[in-house]
Coordinates of C-alpha atoms in Angstrom, one line a residue:
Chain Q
X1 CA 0.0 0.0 0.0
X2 CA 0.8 4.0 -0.2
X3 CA 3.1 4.8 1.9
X4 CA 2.5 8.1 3.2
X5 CA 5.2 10.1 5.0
X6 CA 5.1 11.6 8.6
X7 CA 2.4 14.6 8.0
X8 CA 2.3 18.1 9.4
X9 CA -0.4 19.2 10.7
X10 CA -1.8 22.8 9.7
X11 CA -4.8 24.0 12.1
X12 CA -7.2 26.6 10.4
X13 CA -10.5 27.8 11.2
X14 CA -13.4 28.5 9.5
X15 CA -14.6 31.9 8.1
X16 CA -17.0 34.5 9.4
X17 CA -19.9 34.1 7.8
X18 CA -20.8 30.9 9.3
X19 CA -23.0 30.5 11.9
X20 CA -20.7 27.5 13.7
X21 CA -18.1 28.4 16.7
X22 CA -14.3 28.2 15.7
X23 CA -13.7 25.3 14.4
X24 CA -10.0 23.9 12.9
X25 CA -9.9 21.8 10.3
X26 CA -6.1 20.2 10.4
X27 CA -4.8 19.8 6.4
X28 CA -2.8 17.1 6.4
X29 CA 0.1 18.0 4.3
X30 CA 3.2 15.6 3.2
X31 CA 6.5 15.0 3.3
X32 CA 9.0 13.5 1.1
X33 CA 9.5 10.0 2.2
X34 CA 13.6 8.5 3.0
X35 CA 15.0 6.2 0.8
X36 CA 15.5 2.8 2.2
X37 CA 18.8 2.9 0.6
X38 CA 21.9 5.3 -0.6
X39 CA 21.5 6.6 -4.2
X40 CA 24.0 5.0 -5.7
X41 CA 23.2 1.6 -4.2
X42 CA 21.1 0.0 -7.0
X43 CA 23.7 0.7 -9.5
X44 CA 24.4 -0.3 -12.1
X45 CA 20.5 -1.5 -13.0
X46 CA 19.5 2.2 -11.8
X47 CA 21.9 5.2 -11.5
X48 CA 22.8 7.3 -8.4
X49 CA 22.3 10.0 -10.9
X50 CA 19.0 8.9 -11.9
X51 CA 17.7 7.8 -8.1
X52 CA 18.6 11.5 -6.7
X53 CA 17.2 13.1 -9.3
X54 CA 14.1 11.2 -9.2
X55 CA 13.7 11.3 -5.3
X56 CA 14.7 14.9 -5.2
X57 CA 13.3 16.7 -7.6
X58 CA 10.7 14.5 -9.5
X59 CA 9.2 13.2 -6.0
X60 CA 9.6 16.4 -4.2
X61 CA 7.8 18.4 -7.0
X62 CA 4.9 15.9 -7.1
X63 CA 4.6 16.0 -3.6
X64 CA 5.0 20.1 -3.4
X65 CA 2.5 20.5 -6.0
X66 CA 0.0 17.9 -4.1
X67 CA 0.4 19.9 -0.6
X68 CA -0.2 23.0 -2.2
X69 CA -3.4 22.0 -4.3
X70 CA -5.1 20.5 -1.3
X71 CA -4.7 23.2 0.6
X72 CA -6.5 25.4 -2.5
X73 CA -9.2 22.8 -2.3
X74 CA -9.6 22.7 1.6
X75 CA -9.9 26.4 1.3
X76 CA -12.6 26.0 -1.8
X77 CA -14.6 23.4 0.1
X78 CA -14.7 25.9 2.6
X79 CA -16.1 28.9 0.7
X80 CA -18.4 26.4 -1.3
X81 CA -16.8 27.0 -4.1
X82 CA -17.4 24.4 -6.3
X83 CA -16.1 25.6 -9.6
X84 CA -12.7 25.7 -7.5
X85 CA -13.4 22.1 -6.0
X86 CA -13.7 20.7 -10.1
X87 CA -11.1 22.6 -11.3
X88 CA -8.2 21.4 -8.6
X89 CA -9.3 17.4 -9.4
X90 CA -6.5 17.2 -12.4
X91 CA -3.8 18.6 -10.4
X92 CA -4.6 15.8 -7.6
X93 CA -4.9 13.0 -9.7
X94 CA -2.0 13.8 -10.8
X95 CA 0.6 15.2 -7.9
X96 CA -1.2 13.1 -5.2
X97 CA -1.0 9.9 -7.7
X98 CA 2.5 11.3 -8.6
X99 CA 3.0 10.9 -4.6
X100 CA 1.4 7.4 -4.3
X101 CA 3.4 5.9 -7.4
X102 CA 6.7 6.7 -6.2
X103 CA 6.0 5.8 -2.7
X104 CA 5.5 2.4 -3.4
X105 CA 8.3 2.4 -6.1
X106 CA 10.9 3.5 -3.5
X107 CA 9.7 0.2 -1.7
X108 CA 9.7 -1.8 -4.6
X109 CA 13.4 -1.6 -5.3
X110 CA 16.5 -3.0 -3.3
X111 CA 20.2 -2.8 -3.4
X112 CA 21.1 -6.9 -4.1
X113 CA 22.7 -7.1 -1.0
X114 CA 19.7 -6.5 0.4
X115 CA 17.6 -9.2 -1.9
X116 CA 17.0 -6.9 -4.7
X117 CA 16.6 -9.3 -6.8
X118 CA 15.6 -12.4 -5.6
X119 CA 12.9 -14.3 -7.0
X120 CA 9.7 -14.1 -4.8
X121 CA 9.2 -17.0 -2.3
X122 CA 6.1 -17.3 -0.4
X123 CA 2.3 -17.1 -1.6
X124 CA 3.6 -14.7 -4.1
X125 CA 5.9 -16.7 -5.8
X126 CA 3.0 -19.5 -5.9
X127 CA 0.5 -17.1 -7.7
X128 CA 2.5 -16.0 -10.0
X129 CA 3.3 -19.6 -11.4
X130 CA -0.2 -20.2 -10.4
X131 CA -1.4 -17.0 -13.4
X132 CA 1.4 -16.6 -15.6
X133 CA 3.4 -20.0 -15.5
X134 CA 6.7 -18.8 -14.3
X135 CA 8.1 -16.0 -13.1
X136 CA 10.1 -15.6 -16.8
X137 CA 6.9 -15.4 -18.2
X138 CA 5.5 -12.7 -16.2
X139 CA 8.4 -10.0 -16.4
X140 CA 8.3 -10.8 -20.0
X141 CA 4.8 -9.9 -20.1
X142 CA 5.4 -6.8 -17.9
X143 CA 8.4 -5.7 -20.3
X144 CA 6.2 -5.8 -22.9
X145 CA 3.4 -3.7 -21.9
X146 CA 6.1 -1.1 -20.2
X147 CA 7.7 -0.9 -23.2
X148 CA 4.8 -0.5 -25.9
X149 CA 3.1 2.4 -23.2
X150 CA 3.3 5.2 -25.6
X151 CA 4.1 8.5 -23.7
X152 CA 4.5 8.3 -19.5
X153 CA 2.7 6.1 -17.8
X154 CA 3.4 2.9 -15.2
X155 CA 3.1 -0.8 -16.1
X156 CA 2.0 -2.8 -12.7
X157 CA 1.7 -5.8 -10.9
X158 CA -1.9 -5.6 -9.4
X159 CA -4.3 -7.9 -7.1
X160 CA -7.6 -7.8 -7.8
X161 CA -8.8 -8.5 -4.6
X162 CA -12.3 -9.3 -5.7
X163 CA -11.5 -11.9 -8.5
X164 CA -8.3 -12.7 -6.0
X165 CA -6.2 -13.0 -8.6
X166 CA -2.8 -11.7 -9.7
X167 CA -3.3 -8.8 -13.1
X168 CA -0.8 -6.7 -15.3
X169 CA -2.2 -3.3 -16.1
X170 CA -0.8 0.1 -16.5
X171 CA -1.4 3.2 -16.0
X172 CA -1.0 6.7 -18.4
X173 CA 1.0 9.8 -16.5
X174 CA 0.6 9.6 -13.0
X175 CA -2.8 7.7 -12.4
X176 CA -2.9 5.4 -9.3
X177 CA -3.5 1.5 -10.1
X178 CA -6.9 1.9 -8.4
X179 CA -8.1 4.2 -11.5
X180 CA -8.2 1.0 -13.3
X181 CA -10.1 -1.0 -11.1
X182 CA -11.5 -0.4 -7.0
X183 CA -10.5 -3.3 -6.1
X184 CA -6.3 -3.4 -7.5
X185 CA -3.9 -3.1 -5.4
X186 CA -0.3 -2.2 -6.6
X187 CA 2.1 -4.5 -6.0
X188 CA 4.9 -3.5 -8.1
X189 CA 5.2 -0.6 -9.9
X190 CA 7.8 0.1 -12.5
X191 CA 8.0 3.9 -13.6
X192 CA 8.1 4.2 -17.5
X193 CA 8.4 7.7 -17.9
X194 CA 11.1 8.9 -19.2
X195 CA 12.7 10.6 -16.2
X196 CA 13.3 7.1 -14.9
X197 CA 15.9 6.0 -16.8
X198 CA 16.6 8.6 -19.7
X199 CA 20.0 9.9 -18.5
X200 CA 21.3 6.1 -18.2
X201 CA 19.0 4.6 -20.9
X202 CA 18.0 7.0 -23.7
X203 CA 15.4 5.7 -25.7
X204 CA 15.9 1.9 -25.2
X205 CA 13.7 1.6 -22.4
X206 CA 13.5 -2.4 -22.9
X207 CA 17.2 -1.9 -21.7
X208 CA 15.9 -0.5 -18.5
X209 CA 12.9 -2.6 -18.6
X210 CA 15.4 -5.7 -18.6
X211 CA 17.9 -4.5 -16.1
X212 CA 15.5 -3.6 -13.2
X213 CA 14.0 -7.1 -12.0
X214 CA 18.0 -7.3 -10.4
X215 CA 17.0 -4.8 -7.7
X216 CA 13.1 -5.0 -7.7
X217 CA 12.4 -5.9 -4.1
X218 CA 9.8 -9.1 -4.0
X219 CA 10.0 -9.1 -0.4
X220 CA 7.5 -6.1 -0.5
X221 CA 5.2 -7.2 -3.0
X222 CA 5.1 -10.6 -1.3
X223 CA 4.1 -8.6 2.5
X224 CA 1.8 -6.5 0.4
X225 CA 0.1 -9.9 -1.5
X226 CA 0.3 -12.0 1.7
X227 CA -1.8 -9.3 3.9
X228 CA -4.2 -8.1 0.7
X229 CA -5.1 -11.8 0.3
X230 CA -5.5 -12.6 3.9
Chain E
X1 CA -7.1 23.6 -23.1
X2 CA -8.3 21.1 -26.2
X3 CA -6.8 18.1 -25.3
X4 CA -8.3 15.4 -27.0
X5 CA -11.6 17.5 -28.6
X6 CA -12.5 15.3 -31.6
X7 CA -14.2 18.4 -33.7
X8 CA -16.0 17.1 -36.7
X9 CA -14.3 18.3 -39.7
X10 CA -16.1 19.7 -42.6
X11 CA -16.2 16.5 -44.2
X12 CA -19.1 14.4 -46.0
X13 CA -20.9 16.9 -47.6
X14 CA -23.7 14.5 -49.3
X15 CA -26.0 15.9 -51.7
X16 CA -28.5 13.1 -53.1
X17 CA -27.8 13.9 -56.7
X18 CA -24.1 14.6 -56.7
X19 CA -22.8 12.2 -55.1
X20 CA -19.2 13.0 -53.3
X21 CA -17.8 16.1 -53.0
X22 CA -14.3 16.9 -52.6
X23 CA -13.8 19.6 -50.1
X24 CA -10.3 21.7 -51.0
X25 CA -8.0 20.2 -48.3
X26 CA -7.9 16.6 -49.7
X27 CA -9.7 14.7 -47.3
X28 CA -8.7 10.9 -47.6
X29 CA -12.4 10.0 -45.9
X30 CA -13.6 12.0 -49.5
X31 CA -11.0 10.3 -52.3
X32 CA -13.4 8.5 -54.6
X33 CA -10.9 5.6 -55.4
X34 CA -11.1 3.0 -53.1
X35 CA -7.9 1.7 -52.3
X36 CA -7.2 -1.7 -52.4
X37 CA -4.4 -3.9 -49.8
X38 CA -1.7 -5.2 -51.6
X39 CA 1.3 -6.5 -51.4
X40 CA 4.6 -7.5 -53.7
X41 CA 5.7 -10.3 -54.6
X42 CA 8.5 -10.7 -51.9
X43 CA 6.0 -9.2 -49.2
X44 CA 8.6 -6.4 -48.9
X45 CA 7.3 -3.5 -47.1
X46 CA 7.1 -0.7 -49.6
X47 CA 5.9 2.1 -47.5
X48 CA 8.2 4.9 -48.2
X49 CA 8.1 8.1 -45.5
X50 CA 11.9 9.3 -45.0
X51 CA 13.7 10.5 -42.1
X52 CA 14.4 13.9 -43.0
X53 CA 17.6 15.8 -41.5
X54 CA 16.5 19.1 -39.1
X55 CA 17.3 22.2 -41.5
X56 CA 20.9 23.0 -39.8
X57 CA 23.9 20.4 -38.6
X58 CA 23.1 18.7 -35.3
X59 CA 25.5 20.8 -33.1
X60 CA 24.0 24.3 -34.6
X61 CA 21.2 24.9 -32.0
X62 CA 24.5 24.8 -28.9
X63 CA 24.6 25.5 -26.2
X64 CA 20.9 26.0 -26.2
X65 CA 19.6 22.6 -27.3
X66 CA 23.3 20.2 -27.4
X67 CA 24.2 17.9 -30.2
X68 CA 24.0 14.8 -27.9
X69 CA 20.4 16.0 -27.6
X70 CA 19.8 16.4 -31.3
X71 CA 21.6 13.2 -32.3
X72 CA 19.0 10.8 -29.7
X73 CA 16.1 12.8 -30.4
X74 CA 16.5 12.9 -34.2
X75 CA 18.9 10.0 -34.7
X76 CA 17.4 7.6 -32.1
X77 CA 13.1 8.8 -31.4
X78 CA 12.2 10.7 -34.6
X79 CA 14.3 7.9 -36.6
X80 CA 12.3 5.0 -34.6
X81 CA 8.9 6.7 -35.1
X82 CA 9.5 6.7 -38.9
X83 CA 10.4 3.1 -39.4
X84 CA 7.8 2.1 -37.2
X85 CA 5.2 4.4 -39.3
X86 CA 6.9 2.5 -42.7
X87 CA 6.4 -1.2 -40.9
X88 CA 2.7 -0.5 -39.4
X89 CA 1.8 1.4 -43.0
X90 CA 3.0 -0.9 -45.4
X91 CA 0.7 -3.1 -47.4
X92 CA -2.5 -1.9 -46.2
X93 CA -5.0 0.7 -47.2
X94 CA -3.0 3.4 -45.9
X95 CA 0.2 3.0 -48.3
X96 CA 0.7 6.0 -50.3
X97 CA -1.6 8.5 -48.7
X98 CA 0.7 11.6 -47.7
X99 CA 1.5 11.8 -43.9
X100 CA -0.7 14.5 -43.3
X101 CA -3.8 11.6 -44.6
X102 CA -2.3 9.1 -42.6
X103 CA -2.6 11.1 -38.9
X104 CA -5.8 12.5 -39.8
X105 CA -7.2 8.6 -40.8
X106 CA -5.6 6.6 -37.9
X107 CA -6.7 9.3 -35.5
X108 CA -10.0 8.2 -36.4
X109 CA -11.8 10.9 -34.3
X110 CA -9.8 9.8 -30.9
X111 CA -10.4 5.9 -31.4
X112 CA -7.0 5.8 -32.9
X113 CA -5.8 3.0 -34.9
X114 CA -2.2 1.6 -34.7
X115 CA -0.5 4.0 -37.6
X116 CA -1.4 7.4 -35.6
X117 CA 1.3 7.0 -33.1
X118 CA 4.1 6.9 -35.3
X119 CA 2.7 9.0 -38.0
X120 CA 1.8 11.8 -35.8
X121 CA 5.3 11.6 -34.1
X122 CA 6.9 11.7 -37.5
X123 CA 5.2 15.0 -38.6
X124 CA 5.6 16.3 -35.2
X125 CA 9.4 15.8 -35.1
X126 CA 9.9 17.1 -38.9
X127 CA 7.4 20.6 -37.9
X128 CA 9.3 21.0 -34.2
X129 CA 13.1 21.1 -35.7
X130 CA 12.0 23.7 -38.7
X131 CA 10.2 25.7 -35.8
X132 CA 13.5 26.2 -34.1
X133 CA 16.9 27.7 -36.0
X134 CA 20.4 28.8 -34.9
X135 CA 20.1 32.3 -33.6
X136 CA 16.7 32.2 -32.8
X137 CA 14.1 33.8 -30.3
X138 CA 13.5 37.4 -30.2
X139 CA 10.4 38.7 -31.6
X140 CA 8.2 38.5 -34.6
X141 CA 7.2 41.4 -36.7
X142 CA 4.9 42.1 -39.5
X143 CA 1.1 40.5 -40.0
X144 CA 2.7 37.8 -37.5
X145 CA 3.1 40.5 -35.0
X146 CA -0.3 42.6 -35.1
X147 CA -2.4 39.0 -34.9
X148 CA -0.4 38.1 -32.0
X149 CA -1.4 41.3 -30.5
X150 CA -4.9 41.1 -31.7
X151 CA -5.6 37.7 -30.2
X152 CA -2.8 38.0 -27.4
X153 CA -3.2 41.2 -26.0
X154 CA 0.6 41.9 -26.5
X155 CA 4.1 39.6 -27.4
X156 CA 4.6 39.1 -23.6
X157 CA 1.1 37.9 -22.9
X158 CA 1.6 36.0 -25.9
X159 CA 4.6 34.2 -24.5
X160 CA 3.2 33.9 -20.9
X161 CA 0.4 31.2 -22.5
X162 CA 2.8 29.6 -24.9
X163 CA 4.6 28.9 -22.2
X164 CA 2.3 28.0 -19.6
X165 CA 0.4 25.6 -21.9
X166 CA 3.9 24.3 -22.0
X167 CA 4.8 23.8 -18.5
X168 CA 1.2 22.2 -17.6
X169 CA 1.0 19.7 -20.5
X170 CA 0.8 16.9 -17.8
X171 CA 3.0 13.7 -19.4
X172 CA 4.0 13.9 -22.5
X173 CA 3.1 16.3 -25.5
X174 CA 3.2 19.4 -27.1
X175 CA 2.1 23.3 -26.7
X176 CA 1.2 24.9 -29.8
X177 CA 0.8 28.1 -31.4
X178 CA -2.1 27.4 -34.3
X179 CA -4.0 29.2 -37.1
X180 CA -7.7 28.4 -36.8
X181 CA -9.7 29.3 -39.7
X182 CA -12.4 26.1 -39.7
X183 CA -15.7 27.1 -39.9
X184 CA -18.8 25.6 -37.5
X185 CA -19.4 22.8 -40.5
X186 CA -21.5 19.8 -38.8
X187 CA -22.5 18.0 -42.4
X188 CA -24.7 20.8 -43.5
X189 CA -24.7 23.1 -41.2
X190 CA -23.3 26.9 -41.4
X191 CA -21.5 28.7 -38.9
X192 CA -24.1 31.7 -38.9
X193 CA -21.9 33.6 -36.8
X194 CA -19.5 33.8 -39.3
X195 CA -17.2 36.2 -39.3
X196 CA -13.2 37.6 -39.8
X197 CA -12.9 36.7 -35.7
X198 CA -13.1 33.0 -36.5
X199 CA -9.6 33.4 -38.1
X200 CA -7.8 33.8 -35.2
X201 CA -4.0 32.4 -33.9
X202 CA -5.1 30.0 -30.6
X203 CA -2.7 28.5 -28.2
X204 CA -3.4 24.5 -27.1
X205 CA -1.6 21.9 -25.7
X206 CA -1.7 18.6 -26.3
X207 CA -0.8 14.9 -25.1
X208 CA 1.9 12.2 -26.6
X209 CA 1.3 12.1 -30.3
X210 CA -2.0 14.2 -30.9
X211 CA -1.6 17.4 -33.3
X212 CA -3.5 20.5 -33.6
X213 CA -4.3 19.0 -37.6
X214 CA -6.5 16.7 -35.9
X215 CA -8.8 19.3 -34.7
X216 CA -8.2 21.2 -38.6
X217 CA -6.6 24.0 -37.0
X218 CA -3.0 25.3 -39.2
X219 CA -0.3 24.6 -37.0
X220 CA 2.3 28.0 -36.7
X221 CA 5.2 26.4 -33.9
X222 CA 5.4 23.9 -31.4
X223 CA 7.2 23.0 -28.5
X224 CA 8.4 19.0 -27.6
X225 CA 7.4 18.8 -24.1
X226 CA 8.4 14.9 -24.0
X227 CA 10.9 14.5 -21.5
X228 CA 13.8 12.9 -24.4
X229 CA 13.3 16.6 -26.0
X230 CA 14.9 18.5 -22.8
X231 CA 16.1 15.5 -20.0
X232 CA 19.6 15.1 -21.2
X233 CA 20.0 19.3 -20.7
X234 CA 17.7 19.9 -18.3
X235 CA 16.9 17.1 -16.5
X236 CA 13.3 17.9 -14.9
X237 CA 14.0 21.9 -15.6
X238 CA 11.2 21.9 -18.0
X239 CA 10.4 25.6 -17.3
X240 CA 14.3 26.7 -18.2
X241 CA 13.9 24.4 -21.6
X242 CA 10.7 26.3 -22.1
X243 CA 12.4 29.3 -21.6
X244 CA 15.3 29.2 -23.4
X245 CA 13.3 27.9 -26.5
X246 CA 11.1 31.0 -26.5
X247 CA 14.2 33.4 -26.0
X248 CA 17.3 31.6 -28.3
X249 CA 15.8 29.0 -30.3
X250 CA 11.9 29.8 -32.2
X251 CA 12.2 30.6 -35.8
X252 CA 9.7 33.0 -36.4
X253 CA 10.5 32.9 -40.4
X254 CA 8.8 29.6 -40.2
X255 CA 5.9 30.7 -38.3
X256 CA 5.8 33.3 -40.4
X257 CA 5.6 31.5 -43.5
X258 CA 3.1 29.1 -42.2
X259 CA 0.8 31.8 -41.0
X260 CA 1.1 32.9 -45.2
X261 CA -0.1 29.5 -46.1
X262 CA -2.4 29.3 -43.4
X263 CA -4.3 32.0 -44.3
X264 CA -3.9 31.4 -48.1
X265 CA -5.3 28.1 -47.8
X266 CA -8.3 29.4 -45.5
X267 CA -9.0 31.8 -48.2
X268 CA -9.0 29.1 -50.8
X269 CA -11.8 27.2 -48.7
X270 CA -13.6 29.8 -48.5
X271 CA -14.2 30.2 -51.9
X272 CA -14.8 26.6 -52.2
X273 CA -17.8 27.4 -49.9
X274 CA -19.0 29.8 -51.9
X275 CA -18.8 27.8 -54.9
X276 CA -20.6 24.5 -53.1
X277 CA -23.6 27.2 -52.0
X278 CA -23.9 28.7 -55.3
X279 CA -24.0 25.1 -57.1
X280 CA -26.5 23.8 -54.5
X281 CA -28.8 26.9 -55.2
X282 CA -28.5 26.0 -58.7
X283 CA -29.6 22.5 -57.5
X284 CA -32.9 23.6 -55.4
X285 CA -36.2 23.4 -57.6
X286 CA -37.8 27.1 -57.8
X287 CA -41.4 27.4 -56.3
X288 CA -44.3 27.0 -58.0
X289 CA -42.4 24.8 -60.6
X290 CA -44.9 22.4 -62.3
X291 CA -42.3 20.8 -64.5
X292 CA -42.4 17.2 -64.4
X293 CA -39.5 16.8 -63.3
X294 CA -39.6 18.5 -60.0
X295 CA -39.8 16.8 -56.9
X296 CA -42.6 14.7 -56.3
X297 CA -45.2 16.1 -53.7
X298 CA -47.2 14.6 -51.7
X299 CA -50.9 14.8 -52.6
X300 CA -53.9 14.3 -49.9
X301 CA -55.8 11.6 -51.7
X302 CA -58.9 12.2 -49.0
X303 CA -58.5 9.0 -47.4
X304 CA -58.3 8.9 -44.4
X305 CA -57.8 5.1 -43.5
X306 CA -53.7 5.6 -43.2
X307 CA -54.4 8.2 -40.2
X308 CA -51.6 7.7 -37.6

């Protein structure tokens, strides 16, 4: 699941014009969440280059942007202003989904010393032979929808809770897995945009696409499957 | 702004007893031939779209826009979105329509069909490196100028939008600076507010492949807001790429020549209009016209056993 950060809390109170006593109303902002792990530690799959720039600056704008469009829509909710309240929508799918996405990325990659890597054991590793065959077969499927996603987007492993069963999907710009169905969850997410592997990569994202299962992190996706399926 | 608006373009004008009519702007939905799938002997694919070379060496636009930049976005993406075009194209129904006919076919009013992608990409690229020379920027002048400040307000409002549309084109795409001169034409309808104002220079952004041609606006310049176009300079800097394009890199000769054609072609549709209303007076029968071959009317026989 999302990981959110530690969250500051901002009190406000409502306006004049209402009839209610003071009230506050804490906006929960966010935080940019620590890497599990240096920046340079999932080279060479990944570059330190690459991982500060997309924590720092990538992450940090998504989550800058999110904090400051949900305090524009506390503020419109307040004032009733619902022409406000439609208009913000975009901007939260999209830097609050940019926040979620990378959340669970961070967590879905691992140095190898630390079992980046390693083939999922577990009820994970049983499901996925269970849907896909083998494990070979399903990050060949994956690389092949990350790697025909025209434009940005995010190619996922999902459970469909209700169905209880294991699903590839992905997802265009920054929409959460949970736009494609309520009942996903995101197990692993790899980041096809092209700020995830352009200054190491270029244009062959299948090189990236290849490279990454050495330091994605089954460990996680197996915790996340094994209490999603409980 | 217009992301994905599918307008309906001025196309299938249908008059009983003429049959198709061309409309000026070749419209492959209107070419009378129907083309048939075929393939050569050796099921070689014979689509033929080239890779053309950006209108200055690859290290010209430095240290705006580097050569290593130039030689992966030309040499590597626009090069890979042309073979793909020739591969997806060849030996079916779209083979030798001009590129322009291809995009505007596979976009297939948003449902897009496999081709767009790499068609659209491939006439994106071509129009985005003649949009930009060495010792670029500065301002326009001329007709160019006054419209800007007509539609605009002024230059720097002008550039403000440009480059906001820029900025907030979530994902991939493109901001655009377009001539639209389409009239309100839904099959027969008229635009009855018709007037000079509906030619008028409109800013939109759009997502991954989709072009303003889709839509039947004239595109004037546009900006590569994928991140290949600015990453390996910029990294995510998107603003400063935006900025520096505006101030060292548009060629306003090209958007000024495109605004010439733009307008010429409007012009020329415009008296294809008026020669379509003039034939389809000619067309109408006059009243009180007894001749037996007008229209048929119908004629109350009295009975009234066919009520309801």
């Amino acid at each position: 699941m999302a990981i959110l950060s530690l969250a500051t809390r901002k009190t406000l109170t409502l306006g004049l014009n209402s009839t209610r006593l003071t009230q506050s109303c804490a906006l929960r902002t966010f935080s940019l969440p620590e890497l599990p792990y240096d920046y340079g530690a999932l080279e060479p799959a990944i570059s330190g280059e690459i991982m500060q720039l997309h924590h720092q600056k990538h992450h940090q704008t998504y989550i800058s942007n999110y904090n400051k469009a949900l305090e524009q829509l506390h503020e419109a909710i307040q004032k009733g202003d619902s022409s406000t309240v439609a208009k913000l929508q975009s901007a939260i799918k999209f830097n609050g989904g940019g926040h979620i996405n990378h959340s669970i990325f961070w967590q879905n990659l691992a140095p190898i010393r630390e079992g980046g890597g390693e083939p999922p054991k577990g009820s994970l590793g049983w499901a996925i032979d269970t849907n896909f065959g083998s494990l070979e077969s399903l990050i060949q499927k994956i690389n092949a929808e990350g790697a025909a996603l025209q434009g940005s987007g995010w190619v996922w492993l999902g459970l469909d809770k209700e169905l209880k069963q294991l699903v590839i999907e992905t997802t265009a710009n920054q929409d959460p897995l949970v736009t494609k169905g309520a009942h996903l969850v995101p197990l692993l997410g790899i980041d096809v945009w092209e700020h995830a592997y352009y200054l190491q990569y270029k244009n062959v994202r299948p090189d990236y696409l290849k490279n990454i299962w050495k330091v994605i992190n089954w460990k996680y996706a197996n915790g996340v499957y094994e209490k999603e399926s409980a | 702004m217009a992301a994905a608006m599918s307008m309906v373009t001025s196309s299938s004008f249908t008059f009983p007893s003429q049959g198709l009519r061309l409309p000026t702007r070749s419209h492959p939905c209107m070419k009378p031939q129907r083309r048939i799938m075929r393939k050569d002997a050796s099921n070689v694919i014979t689509a033929t779209y080239e890779l053309k070379p950006p209108p200055y060496p690859l290290n010209a636009l430095e240290p705006h826009m580097s050569r290593e930049t130039l030689e992966y976005h030309w040499g590597k993406h626009h090069r890979a979105y042309v073979e793909n075009l020739n591969k997806q194209v060849g030996g079916t129904d779209l083979e030798g329509l001009s590129l322009e006919d291809v995009i505007i076919v596979s976009y297939n009013r948003g449902d897009i069909l496999p081709a767009f992608n790499s068609a659209a990409q491939a006439w994106n690229h071509d129009f985005f490196w003649e949009s930009m020379r060495p010792g670029g920027g500065g301002k326009p002048s001329g007709d160019l100028l006054d419209l800007i400040e007509r539609d605009f307000g002024s230059f720097e409002r002008f550039t403000e939008e440009f480059k906001s549309a820029a900025a907030t084109q979530f994902g991939s795409g493109w901001a655009w600076l377009a001539y639209k001169a389409n009239r309100l034409g839904l099959e027969n309808a008229v635009n009855p507010w018709s007037s000079e104002n509906d030619k008028k220079l409109v800013i939109v952004k759009s997502p991954n492949a989709v072009n303003p041609l889709v839509w039947d606006y004239f595109p004037l310049l546009t900006i590569d807001v994928w991140e290949h176009a600015y990453y390996l300079d910029f990294q995510n800097r998107r603003a400063e790429y935006i900025s520096m394009f505006m101030e060292k890199l548009v060629s306003w000769e090209a958007v000024n020549d495109r605004l010439e054609k733009a307008k010429a072609q409007a012009a020329e549709r415009e008296m294809e209009e008026e020669r379509r209303k003039k034939e389809e007076e000619e067309w109408k029968p006059t009243n009180g016209d007894d001749d037996d071959e007008g229209l048929e009317m119908y004629v109350d026989s009295g009975d009234d056993s066919e009520a309801e």
